[in-house]
PDB file of C-alpha atoms in Angstrom:
ATOM      1  CA  MET A1441     -16.268 -36.887  -7.705  1.00  0.00           C
ATOM      2  CA  GLU A1442     -16.530 -34.204 -10.377  1.00  0.00           C
ATOM      3  CA  ALA A1443     -18.607 -32.025  -8.052  1.00  0.00           C
ATOM      4  CA  ILE A1444     -15.869 -32.089  -5.415  1.00  0.00           C
ATOM      5  CA  ILE A1445     -13.200 -31.174  -7.971  1.00  0.00           C
ATOM      6  CA  MET A1446     -15.339 -28.285  -9.268  1.00  0.00           C
ATOM      7  CA  LEU A1447     -15.961 -27.070  -5.708  1.00  0.00           C
ATOM      8  CA  VAL A1448     -12.235 -27.123  -4.893  1.00  0.00           C
ATOM      9  CA  LEU A1449     -11.447 -25.372  -8.173  1.00  0.00           C
ATOM     10  CA  MET A1450     -14.038 -22.653  -7.474  1.00  0.00           C
ATOM     11  CA  PHE A1451     -12.635 -22.126  -3.973  1.00  0.00           C
ATOM     12  CA  ALA A1452      -9.106 -21.835  -5.381  1.00  0.00           C
ATOM     13  CA  ILE A1453     -10.236 -19.234  -7.910  1.00  0.00           C
ATOM     14  CA  VAL A1454     -12.033 -17.192  -5.238  1.00  0.00           C
ATOM     15  CA  TYR A1455      -9.029 -17.433  -2.931  1.00  0.00           C
ATOM     16  CA  PHE A1456      -6.488 -16.228  -5.496  1.00  0.00           C
ATOM     17  CA  LEU A1457      -8.707 -13.514  -7.021  1.00  0.00           C
ATOM     18  CA  LEU A1458     -10.359 -12.084  -3.900  1.00  0.00           C
ATOM     19  CA  ILE A1459      -9.034 -13.264  -0.552  1.00  0.00           C
ATOM     20  CA  ARG A1460      -5.270 -13.289  -1.112  1.00  0.00           C
ATOM     21  CA  PRO A1461      -5.006  -9.773  -2.650  1.00  0.00           C
ATOM     22  CA  GLN A1462      -7.095  -8.367   0.217  1.00  0.00           C
ATOM     23  CA  GLN A1463      -4.834 -10.023   2.806  1.00  0.00           C
ATOM     24  CA  LYS A1464      -1.773  -8.620   1.024  1.00  0.00           C
ATOM     25  CA  ARG A1465      -3.258  -5.100   1.028  1.00  0.00           C
ATOM     26  CA  GLN A1466      -4.115  -5.355   4.750  1.00  0.00           C
ATOM     27  CA  LYS A1467      -0.535  -6.406   5.499  1.00  0.00           C
ATOM     28  CA  GLN A1468       0.805  -3.357   3.610  1.00  0.00           C
ATOM     29  CA  ILE A1469      -1.523  -1.056   5.579  1.00  0.00           C
ATOM     30  CA  ARG A1470      -0.419  -2.569   8.923  1.00  0.00           C
ATOM     31  CA  GLU A1471       3.240  -2.106   7.960  1.00  0.00           C
ATOM     32  CA  MET A1472       2.615   1.494   6.881  1.00  0.00           C
ATOM     33  CA  HIS A1473       0.880   2.271  10.201  1.00  0.00           C
ATOM     34  CA  ALA A1474       3.732   0.632  12.142  1.00  0.00           C
ATOM     35  CA  ASN A1475       6.371   2.663  10.264  1.00  0.00           C
ATOM     36  CA  LEU A1476       4.818   6.109  10.744  1.00  0.00           C
ATOM     37  CA  GLN A1477       7.325   8.657  12.039  1.00  0.00           C
ATOM     38  CA  LYS A1478       7.324  12.255  13.161  1.00  0.00           C
ATOM     39  CA  GLY A1479       7.647  14.560  10.151  1.00  0.00           C
ATOM     40  CA  ASP A1480       5.891  12.268   7.656  1.00  0.00           C
ATOM     41  CA  ASP A1481       3.382  14.018   5.396  1.00  0.00           C
ATOM     42  CA  VAL A1482       0.184  11.956   5.416  1.00  0.00           C
ATOM     43  CA  ILE A1483      -3.373  11.906   4.119  1.00  0.00           C
ATOM     44  CA  THR A1484      -6.175  10.636   6.356  1.00  0.00           C
ATOM     45  CA  ILE A1485      -9.125   8.539   5.219  1.00  0.00           C
ATOM     46  CA  GLY A1486     -11.181  11.738   5.367  1.00  0.00           C
ATOM     47  CA  GLY A1487      -8.834  13.497   2.937  1.00  0.00           C
ATOM     48  CA  LEU A1488      -7.066  15.748   5.460  1.00  0.00           C
ATOM     49  CA  HIS A1489      -3.449  16.519   4.567  1.00  0.00           C
ATOM     50  CA  GLY A1490      -1.035  17.089   7.426  1.00  0.00           C
ATOM     51  CA  THR A1491       2.382  16.418   8.928  1.00  0.00           C
ATOM     52  CA  ILE A1492       2.859  14.094  11.877  1.00  0.00           C
ATOM     53  CA  ASP A1493       3.858  16.168  14.903  1.00  0.00           C
ATOM     54  CA  ALA A1494       3.704  13.391  17.525  1.00  0.00           C
ATOM     55  CA  LEU A1495       2.456   9.840  17.787  1.00  0.00           C
ATOM     56  CA  ASP A1496       1.975   6.991  20.221  1.00  0.00           C
ATOM     57  CA  GLU A1497       0.657   3.438  19.892  1.00  0.00           C
ATOM     58  CA  ASP A1498      -2.942   4.428  19.072  1.00  0.00           C
ATOM     59  CA  LYS A1499      -3.005   8.126  18.208  1.00  0.00           C
ATOM     60  CA  VAL A1500      -1.345  10.509  15.763  1.00  0.00           C
ATOM     61  CA  ILE A1501      -1.199  14.273  16.199  1.00  0.00           C
ATOM     62  CA  LEU A1502      -1.203  16.039  12.840  1.00  0.00           C
ATOM     63  CA  LEU A1503       0.062  19.541  12.225  1.00  0.00           C
ATOM     64  CA  VAL A1504      -2.180  21.245   9.671  1.00  0.00           C
ATOM     65  CA  ASN A1505      -2.729  24.776   8.352  1.00  0.00           C
ATOM     66  CA  GLU A1506      -1.418  27.619  10.534  1.00  0.00           C
ATOM     67  CA  ASN A1507       0.173  25.284  13.097  1.00  0.00           C
ATOM     68  CA  ARG A1508      -3.126  23.772  14.211  1.00  0.00           C
ATOM     69  CA  LYS A1509      -2.849  20.319  15.778  1.00  0.00           C
ATOM     70  CA  LEU A1510      -5.471  17.623  15.312  1.00  0.00           C
ATOM     71  CA  THR A1511      -5.533  14.207  16.981  1.00  0.00           C
ATOM     72  CA  TYR A1512      -6.489  11.142  14.949  1.00  0.00           C
ATOM     73  CA  ASP A1513      -6.416   7.401  15.454  1.00  0.00           C
ATOM     74  CA  ARG A1514      -3.414   5.824  13.811  1.00  0.00           C
ATOM     75  CA  SER A1515      -5.782   3.720  11.691  1.00  0.00           C
ATOM     76  CA  ALA A1516      -7.215   6.922  10.147  1.00  0.00           C
ATOM     77  CA  VAL A1517      -4.021   7.458   8.129  1.00  0.00           C
ATOM     78  CA  ARG A1518      -4.666   6.354   4.545  1.00  0.00           C
ATOM     79  CA  GLU A1519      -1.244   6.970   3.024  1.00  0.00           C
ATOM     80  CA  VAL A1520       2.150   8.523   3.572  1.00  0.00           C
ATOM     81  CA  VAL A1521       2.879  11.134   0.898  1.00  0.00           C
ATOM     82  CA  ASN A1522       6.443  12.103   1.736  1.00  0.00           C
ATOM     83  CA  GLN A1523       8.275   9.838   4.159  1.00  0.00           C
ATOM     84  CA  ASN A1524      11.265  11.362   5.984  1.00  0.00           C
TER      85      ASN A1524
END
């Protein structure tokens, strides 16, 4: 009986320290990707800074230095720096 209680307790600790925070972070990332808009200043996972020029369901076109346009997957956006 004690072994079962210890096993459940260990699972609860792992869940609240590792699994739940990761799920919360993934939810925030999905919401950020869903709320991207034209004109947002973003940083990609590769460290590229740019402004969203156009977007669709899967792709984002970023406007970077000297009006150059680069196409990235929406999932490549790490963070929004200045949301309009």
